Short mmCIF file of C-alpha atoms in Angstrom, two decimals:
data_model
loop_
_atom_site.label_atom_id
_atom_site.label_comp_id
_atom_site.label_asym_id
_atom_site.label_seq_id
_atom_site.Cartn_x
_atom_site.Cartn_y
_atom_site.Cartn_z
CA MET A 669 85.93 116.50 92.20
CA LYS A 670 84.59 114.53 89.24
CA GLN A 671 86.45 111.24 89.61
CA VAL A 672 84.44 108.80 91.68
CA ILE A 673 85.98 105.68 93.17
CA PRO A 674 83.42 102.82 93.11
CA PRO A 675 81.93 101.69 96.43
CA SER A 676 83.73 98.31 96.28
CA ALA A 677 87.13 100.06 96.06
CA ARG A 678 86.21 102.42 98.88
CA LEU A 679 85.31 99.46 101.07
CA ARG A 680 88.73 97.95 100.42
CA ILE A 681 90.40 101.25 101.29
CA ILE A 682 88.48 101.51 104.55
CA SER A 683 89.35 97.90 105.43
CA ARG A 684 93.06 98.56 104.86
CA ILE A 685 92.90 101.70 106.98
CA LYS A 686 91.31 99.79 109.85
CA THR A 687 93.92 97.04 109.61
CA ALA A 688 96.80 99.55 109.63
CA VAL A 689 95.34 101.43 112.59
CA LEU A 690 94.76 98.27 114.63
CA GLU A 691 98.25 96.94 113.97
CA HIS A 692 100.37 100.07 114.02
CA HIS A 693 98.68 103.20 115.39
CA PHE A 694 100.37 104.59 118.46
CA SER A 695 98.37 106.65 120.93
CA ILE A 696 99.83 108.32 124.01
CA GLU A 697 96.43 107.89 125.66
CA ASN A 698 96.35 104.18 124.70
CA LEU A 699 93.04 104.68 122.89
CA ASP A 700 90.59 101.78 122.49
CA LEU A 701 91.17 101.10 118.80
CA ASN A 702 88.56 98.35 118.62
CA SER A 703 85.94 100.86 119.71
CA TRP A 704 87.22 103.27 117.04
CA CYS A 705 86.88 100.56 114.40
CA ARG A 706 83.29 99.89 115.44
CA GLU A 707 82.50 103.58 114.97
CA VAL A 708 84.08 103.45 111.51
CA ASP A 709 81.98 100.38 110.68
CA LEU A 710 78.83 102.37 111.44
CA GLN A 711 79.87 105.09 108.99
CA THR A 712 81.25 102.78 106.28
CA PRO A 713 78.02 102.29 104.24
CA ALA A 714 77.54 106.05 103.94
CA LEU A 715 81.23 106.67 103.13
CA ALA A 716 81.15 104.06 100.37
CA GLU A 717 78.19 105.72 98.63
CA LEU A 718 79.24 109.37 98.79
CA PRO A 719 78.84 111.03 95.36
CA ASP A 720 82.20 112.82 95.39
CA ASP A 721 85.75 111.61 96.09
CA GLY A 722 86.48 114.84 97.97
CA MET A 723 83.58 114.11 100.33
CA PHE A 724 84.91 110.57 100.80
CA GLU A 725 88.37 111.92 101.68
CA ASP A 726 86.91 114.41 104.15
CA GLY A 727 84.85 111.64 105.73
CA ILE A 728 87.91 109.45 106.23
CA ARG A 729 89.85 112.36 107.72
CA ASP A 730 86.98 113.01 110.11
CA CYS A 731 87.18 109.39 111.26
CA LEU A 732 90.96 109.67 111.69
CA SER A 733 90.59 112.87 113.71
CA LYS A 734 88.91 110.83 116.42
CA LEU A 735 92.22 109.04 116.99
CA LYS A 736 93.37 112.34 118.56
CA SER A 737 96.97 112.00 117.42
CA SER A 738 99.43 114.10 115.46
CA HIS A 739 101.12 112.80 112.29
CA THR A 740 97.79 111.43 111.03
CA ASP A 741 96.41 112.06 107.55
CA PHE A 742 94.75 110.51 104.51
CA TYR A 743 95.61 111.81 101.08
CA ARG A 744 95.97 110.95 97.43
CA ASN A 745 99.34 111.02 95.65
CA GLY A 746 100.06 114.53 94.41
CA ARG A 747 97.75 116.18 96.94
CA ASN A 748 98.70 119.68 97.95
CA PRO A 749 99.45 120.22 101.63
CA ILE A 750 97.28 122.52 103.68
CA ARG A 751 99.89 124.52 105.57
CA PRO A 752 101.85 127.37 103.90
CA GLU A 753 105.09 126.25 105.56
CA HIS A 754 104.94 123.14 103.37
CA THR A 755 104.61 125.08 100.12
CA ILE A 756 105.86 128.67 100.25
CA GLY A 757 108.27 128.16 103.16
CA ALA A 758 106.61 130.50 105.67
CA THR A 759 104.44 130.29 108.76
CA LEU A 760 101.52 132.61 109.41
CA ARG A 761 100.09 134.08 112.60
CA SER A 762 96.81 135.95 112.93
CA VAL A 763 97.35 139.49 114.25
CA THR A 764 95.17 142.53 114.81
CA CYS A 765 96.39 145.62 112.99
CA PHE A 766 95.13 148.34 110.66
CA ASP A 767 91.68 147.92 112.26
CA GLY A 768 91.32 144.26 111.30
CA GLN A 769 92.64 140.71 111.40
CA LEU A 770 95.50 139.91 109.03
CA TRP A 771 97.94 137.08 108.51
CA MET A 772 101.45 138.04 109.55
CA PHE A 773 104.45 136.18 108.13
CA LEU A 774 106.11 134.85 111.28
CA ASP A 775 108.87 132.47 110.15
CA VAL A 776 110.20 132.85 106.61
CA PHE A 777 112.55 130.03 105.61
CA GLU A 778 115.81 131.10 104.04
CA ASP A 779 115.91 130.58 100.26
CA GLY A 780 112.30 129.34 100.24
CA PRO A 781 109.65 130.56 97.76
CA ALA A 782 108.43 133.35 100.07
CA ALA A 783 111.95 134.52 100.91
CA ARG A 784 112.96 134.54 97.24
CA ALA A 785 109.97 136.78 96.55
CA GLY A 786 111.26 139.29 99.10
CA ILE A 787 108.87 138.46 101.94
CA SER A 788 110.26 138.89 105.46
CA PRO A 789 109.00 138.17 108.99
CA GLY A 790 106.52 140.84 110.01
CA HIS A 791 105.13 141.44 106.54
CA LEU A 792 101.34 141.26 106.41
CA LEU A 793 99.36 139.29 103.84
CA VAL A 794 96.49 141.23 102.24
CA SER A 795 95.47 139.07 99.28
CA VAL A 796 96.42 136.13 97.06
CA ASN A 797 95.78 136.56 93.34
CA GLY A 798 93.50 139.48 94.11
CA ILE A 799 91.37 137.57 96.62
CA SER A 800 91.43 138.79 100.22
CA ALA A 801 93.23 136.43 102.59
CA ASN A 802 91.99 136.98 106.12
CA PRO A 803 92.04 134.76 109.22
CA PRO A 804 90.81 132.25 110.11
CA ASP A 805 90.88 130.88 106.54
CA VAL A 806 94.42 129.76 105.74
CA PRO A 807 95.48 130.49 102.14
CA VAL A 808 96.19 127.44 99.99
CA PHE A 809 99.13 127.22 97.58
CA ARG A 810 99.58 124.47 95.00
CA PHE A 811 102.77 122.80 93.81
CA GLY A 812 103.94 124.27 90.53
CA GLY A 813 101.75 127.35 90.94
CA GLU A 814 102.61 131.03 90.62
CA TYR A 815 100.87 133.52 92.90
CA GLU A 816 100.66 137.27 93.20
CA LEU A 817 100.64 138.26 96.85
CA THR A 818 99.76 141.72 98.05
CA VAL A 819 101.67 142.42 101.26
CA ILE A 820 102.08 145.30 103.68
CA THR A 821 105.80 145.82 104.19
CA SER A 822 106.03 148.65 106.71
CA LYS A 823 104.34 149.89 109.87
CA ILE A 824 102.95 152.87 107.99
CA GLY A 825 101.10 150.56 105.61
CA GLU A 826 103.25 150.53 102.49
CA VAL A 827 101.86 147.94 100.08
CA ARG A 828 103.51 146.03 97.25
CA ASN A 829 102.80 143.04 95.06
CA VAL A 830 105.21 140.11 94.91
CA ALA A 831 105.28 136.96 92.78
CA VAL A 832 105.69 133.69 94.68
CA ILE A 833 106.54 130.61 92.63
CA VAL A 834 105.94 127.23 94.29
CA PRO A 835 108.11 124.41 92.89
CA GLN A 836 107.20 120.76 92.70
CA PRO A 837 108.42 118.65 95.65
CA LYS A 838 111.61 116.77 94.79
CA SER A 839 111.59 113.82 97.17
CA THR A 840 110.61 110.43 95.75
CA ARG A 841 110.61 108.54 99.04
CA PRO A 842 107.24 107.98 100.75
CA ARG A 843 106.39 110.95 102.97
CA LEU A 844 103.87 113.76 103.12
CA PRO A 845 104.42 115.97 100.07
CA PHE A 846 106.09 119.33 100.78
CA VAL A 847 108.73 121.67 99.43
CA GLU A 848 111.78 120.79 101.52
CA PRO A 849 113.41 123.92 102.93
CA LYS A 850 117.10 124.63 103.36
CA SER A 851 117.94 122.64 106.47
CA LEU A 852 120.13 125.14 108.30
CA SER A 853 122.11 128.34 108.13
CA HIS A 854 124.67 129.93 110.42
CA ARG A 855 126.48 133.19 111.02
CA MET A 856 128.25 135.20 113.68
CA LEU A 857 126.11 137.89 115.33
CA THR A 858 129.02 139.41 117.24
CA GLU A 859 132.67 138.53 117.71
CA ARG A 860 131.68 135.82 120.19
CA VAL A 861 128.01 134.99 119.60
CA GLY A 862 127.11 132.51 116.89
CA LEU A 863 123.65 131.86 115.45
CA LEU A 864 122.51 128.46 114.17
CA LYS A 865 119.11 128.48 112.47
CA ILE A 866 117.56 125.04 111.85
CA THR A 867 114.42 124.77 109.75
CA PHE A 868 114.44 121.05 108.96
CA PHE A 869 116.49 118.02 110.04
CA SER A 870 117.01 116.71 106.51
CA GLY A 871 117.76 113.18 105.32
CA MET A 872 115.91 110.00 106.18
CA LEU A 873 118.31 108.94 108.96
CA GLY A 874 120.10 112.19 109.70
CA ILE A 875 123.57 111.41 108.29
CA ARG A 876 123.38 114.07 105.58
CA PHE A 877 122.12 116.65 108.05
CA SER A 878 124.87 115.73 110.52
CA ARG A 879 127.56 116.47 107.94
CA ILE A 880 126.04 119.87 107.18
CA LEU A 881 125.77 120.58 110.91
CA ASP A 882 129.39 119.58 111.51
CA ARG A 883 130.58 122.03 108.87
CA ALA A 884 128.47 124.78 110.41
CA PHE A 885 129.94 124.21 113.87
CA GLU A 886 133.46 124.06 112.45
CA SER A 887 132.89 127.43 110.81
CA LEU A 888 131.41 129.03 113.94
CA LYS A 889 134.19 127.75 116.19
CA ALA A 890 136.86 128.91 113.74
CA GLN A 891 135.38 132.41 114.05
CA GLY A 892 135.66 132.40 117.85
CA CYS A 893 132.12 131.37 118.81
CA ASP A 894 131.85 130.76 122.56
CA ARG A 895 128.21 131.85 122.91
CA LEU A 896 125.52 130.09 120.87
CA ILE A 897 121.92 130.79 119.84
CA VAL A 898 120.08 127.83 118.33
CA ASP A 899 117.00 129.08 116.50
CA LEU A 900 114.35 126.35 116.22
CA ARG A 901 111.41 128.68 115.57
CA GLY A 902 109.30 127.27 112.77
CA CYS A 903 111.34 124.05 112.68
CA LEU A 904 109.35 121.43 110.76
CA GLY A 905 111.05 118.49 112.48
CA GLY A 906 112.54 115.79 110.29
CA SER A 907 115.05 113.07 110.90
CA LEU A 908 117.31 111.58 113.53
CA GLY A 909 119.68 114.46 112.81
CA PHE A 910 118.31 116.22 115.90
CA ALA A 911 120.39 113.77 117.96
CA ARG A 912 123.55 115.19 116.39
CA LEU A 913 122.47 118.69 117.37
CA VAL A 914 121.87 117.84 121.03
CA SER A 915 125.12 115.85 121.09
CA TYR A 916 126.91 119.14 120.54
CA LEU A 917 125.25 120.53 123.67
CA CYS A 918 126.78 118.08 126.14
CA PRO A 919 130.21 116.37 126.35
CA ASN A 920 129.13 112.89 127.43
CA ARG A 921 126.77 110.14 126.35
CA VAL A 922 123.45 110.64 128.13
CA PRO A 923 119.86 109.60 127.38
CA ILE A 924 117.92 111.97 125.13
CA GLY A 925 114.67 110.05 125.50
CA TYR A 926 113.12 106.79 124.36
CA ASP A 927 110.68 105.59 121.73
CA ILE A 928 108.06 102.87 122.11
CA THR A 929 106.35 100.93 119.33
CA ARG A 930 102.69 99.97 119.31
CA LYS A 931 103.64 96.33 119.90
CA ARG A 932 105.75 97.12 122.96
CA GLN A 933 103.06 99.44 124.29
CA LYS A 934 100.50 96.62 124.13
CA VAL A 935 102.60 94.06 126.01
CA GLY A 936 104.05 96.50 128.53
CA TYR A 937 107.64 97.55 129.13
CA ASP A 938 110.19 98.80 131.63
CA PRO A 939 112.19 101.77 130.26
CA ALA A 940 115.24 100.61 132.23
CA GLY A 941 115.27 97.39 130.18
CA LEU A 942 115.24 99.03 126.75
CA PRO A 943 118.42 98.85 124.65
CA LYS A 944 120.53 102.01 124.80
CA VAL A 945 121.63 103.20 121.37
CA ARG A 946 123.51 106.26 120.17
CA MET A 947 122.88 107.75 116.75
CA PRO A 948 125.23 106.14 114.19
CA ALA A 949 127.91 108.48 112.83
CA SER A 950 128.17 106.93 109.35
CA LYS A 951 126.18 105.10 106.68
CA VAL A 952 127.89 101.87 107.66
CA GLY A 953 126.74 102.40 111.24
CA VAL A 954 123.21 103.04 110.03
CA LEU A 955 123.19 99.80 108.01
CA LEU A 956 124.40 97.86 111.03
CA ARG A 957 121.69 99.38 113.23
CA LEU A 958 119.03 98.65 110.63
CA ALA A 959 120.17 95.04 110.43
CA GLN A 960 120.19 94.78 114.23
CA PHE A 961 116.63 96.07 114.63
CA SER A 962 115.15 94.38 111.57
CA ILE A 963 114.56 91.24 113.64
CA ARG A 964 113.65 92.84 116.95
CA ASP A 965 111.30 95.42 118.36
CA LYS A 966 112.46 98.95 117.57
CA SER A 967 111.76 100.41 121.03
CA LEU A 968 114.97 101.93 122.42
CA VAL A 969 116.67 104.62 124.47
CA LEU A 970 118.48 107.15 122.28
CA LEU A 971 121.80 108.47 123.57
CA THR A 972 123.88 111.49 122.67
CA GLN A 973 127.13 110.74 120.85
CA GLY A 974 129.66 112.09 123.34
CA LEU A 975 131.30 114.81 121.23
CA GLY A 976 133.31 116.31 124.11
CA GLU A 977 133.56 119.81 125.54
CA GLN A 978 132.65 122.79 123.37
CA ALA A 979 133.63 126.41 123.91
CA PHE A 980 129.98 127.50 124.03
CA HIS A 981 128.90 125.01 126.72
CA GLY A 982 127.11 126.83 129.50
CA HIS A 983 126.27 129.73 127.21
CA VAL A 984 123.50 128.41 124.93
CA VAL A 985 120.05 129.83 124.20
CA VAL A 986 117.41 127.92 122.20
CA LEU A 987 114.60 129.86 120.51
CA ILE A 988 111.20 128.16 120.06
CA ASN A 989 107.66 129.11 119.07
CA GLU A 990 104.26 127.56 118.35
CA TYR A 991 105.50 126.24 115.00
CA THR A 992 108.46 124.36 116.46
CA SER A 993 107.42 120.73 116.06
CA SER A 994 108.44 117.07 116.08
CA ALA A 995 112.25 116.61 116.16
CA GLY A 996 112.66 120.31 116.93
CA GLU A 997 110.63 119.80 120.10
CA MET A 998 112.63 116.72 121.05
CA ALA A 999 115.83 118.75 120.84
CA ALA A 1000 114.36 121.65 122.79
CA GLN A 1001 112.97 119.46 125.57
CA PHE A 1002 116.31 117.70 126.01
CA ALA A 1003 118.11 121.04 126.27
CA LYS A 1004 115.64 122.22 128.89
CA ASP A 1005 115.57 119.00 130.96
CA THR A 1006 119.36 118.85 131.15
CA LYS A 1007 119.69 122.62 131.73
CA LEU A 1008 122.18 122.74 128.88
CA ALA A 1009 120.40 125.75 127.38
CA THR A 1010 117.87 128.41 128.25
CA LEU A 1011 114.70 128.14 126.18
CA VAL A 1012 113.23 131.45 125.04
CA GLY A 1013 110.02 132.10 123.09
CA GLN A 1014 106.60 130.48 122.99
CA LYS A 1015 105.26 127.01 123.84
CA THR A 1016 105.86 124.52 121.02
CA ALA A 1017 103.28 122.61 118.95
CA GLY A 1018 103.26 119.30 120.88
CA LEU A 1019 103.42 117.16 117.72
CA VAL A 1020 105.91 114.47 118.68
CA LEU A 1021 105.17 111.00 117.33
CA GLY A 1022 107.14 108.86 114.90
CA SER A 1023 105.23 108.13 111.71
CA ALA A 1024 104.99 105.83 108.71
CA ILE A 1025 103.07 105.89 105.44
CA PHE A 1026 100.85 103.03 104.27
CA ASP A 1027 99.55 102.49 100.74
CA VAL A 1028 95.83 101.75 101.10
CA GLY A 1029 95.00 101.51 97.41
CA ASN A 1030 93.68 103.59 94.49
CA GLY A 1031 96.50 106.11 94.91
CA TYR A 1032 95.62 106.85 98.54
CA MET A 1033 98.14 106.98 101.37
CA LEU A 1034 97.57 106.73 105.11
CA TYR A 1035 99.94 108.76 107.29
CA LEU A 1036 99.98 107.25 110.77
CA PRO A 1037 101.94 107.54 114.04
CA VAL A 1038 103.66 104.23 114.75
CA PHE A 1039 105.76 104.97 117.83
CA GLY A 1040 105.73 107.35 120.76
CA TRP A 1041 108.53 109.50 122.12
CA TYR A 1042 109.09 109.98 125.84
CA ARG A 1043 111.46 112.03 127.96
CA PRO A 1044 113.86 110.02 130.14
CA ASP A 1045 111.49 110.52 133.10
CA GLY A 1046 108.69 108.80 131.16
CA SER A 1047 106.54 111.84 130.32
CA PRO A 1048 105.48 112.55 126.71
CA ILE A 1049 105.80 115.80 124.74
CA GLU A 1050 102.95 114.85 122.39
CA GLY A 1051 99.91 116.97 123.09
CA SER A 1052 101.63 119.14 125.70
CA GLY A 1053 104.51 120.83 123.90
CA VAL A 1054 107.67 122.31 125.36
CA ILE A 1055 107.33 125.32 127.66
CA PRO A 1056 110.10 127.93 127.41
CA ASP A 1057 112.11 129.03 130.44
CA VAL A 1058 111.61 132.64 129.37
CA VAL A 1059 108.35 133.51 127.63
CA VAL A 1060 108.89 136.09 124.90
CA ASP A 1061 106.53 136.77 122.02
CA ALA A 1062 107.35 138.13 118.59
CA ASP A 1063 106.49 141.83 118.35
CA PRO A 1064 104.84 142.59 114.98
CA LYS A 1065 106.09 146.21 115.01
CA SER A 1066 109.68 145.12 115.59
CA LEU A 1067 109.47 142.34 112.99
CA ILE A 1068 108.16 144.59 110.25
CA GLU A 1069 111.09 146.94 110.94
CA GLY A 1070 113.50 144.04 110.49
CA ASN A 1071 114.30 143.60 114.18
CA ASP A 1072 114.13 139.96 115.20
CA LEU A 1073 117.01 138.82 117.41
#
């Protein structure tokens, strides 16, 4: 990387990072942030004089890694994300087959770049642009790029080349850059069993997602759905829209969990004394809530909306895996705790903190967790994940034959 930010600018960036961490960073373990800052101070002279901006960025990320929290990153505007699910719309798992280690496409998001290229779960990645792509090195894809992938598409080793085109991210609001996937899809599997696949809880506050979800449920119920599978495998998380999903799982208003800000964590709190709030059902409701909490601490207990009885109540299965994260985990944990659904699959990622983005100068952004999420009993999901009721792993042989559910 040729561009070099002068030492004086780097010092300002580091100072802003320290200030943001001290004021806003949320740690489940209640980390000693002053001690962290002293460690950063020891490394600051060397960071300021590094000959390459890439080395400076890596050094800052190394410092941030010692905060031991999810939703933490340091990047420059326009940076390409590391994970394939943020670019080509697919997750990868390392598997042993054909006498070696290969990346298997595990979750392939509907209508995403990988899916449009004809890639399906179970396909095996051989190379990218002619260069072998083997675990543990994760292949990198850039926004606006076009890639030729060589993939194995059958259990007997049939190989074909596909072209994957990665678009530019469309969102202009401050968040980690990624290609936003189609939020959900639905269909009937049998005359009575409906499938709801959720990849991303779209929209900043969940209102847009809620409307899409409502239409999906209306369609499923009109087709006689009284058994429901909610597929959260590979779910990237997203917005408050997850509260609308879990509201469909129970008839009454009950606590989903509660969030705690850094400020409230420092002074102490009693969960019983936190305000109880249900997700607003309209933009007007959102504006009223924003006005209400603009002058007070944002720690609160989130309630379901009380949507009444549904034909599928008592007959719900939720699918999860190691790529289910953030809001997807919050939904899954609620379903398990309340016994409103049976969880099937693999333990989730354990990445459940609310985040914000801070401009720290020279085009750099700091992505930082600013509040924690807790189950009603006071235990966190962050770092531990959600354990399924029934452990089932994806079978590569079945996936490559097109057998998933």
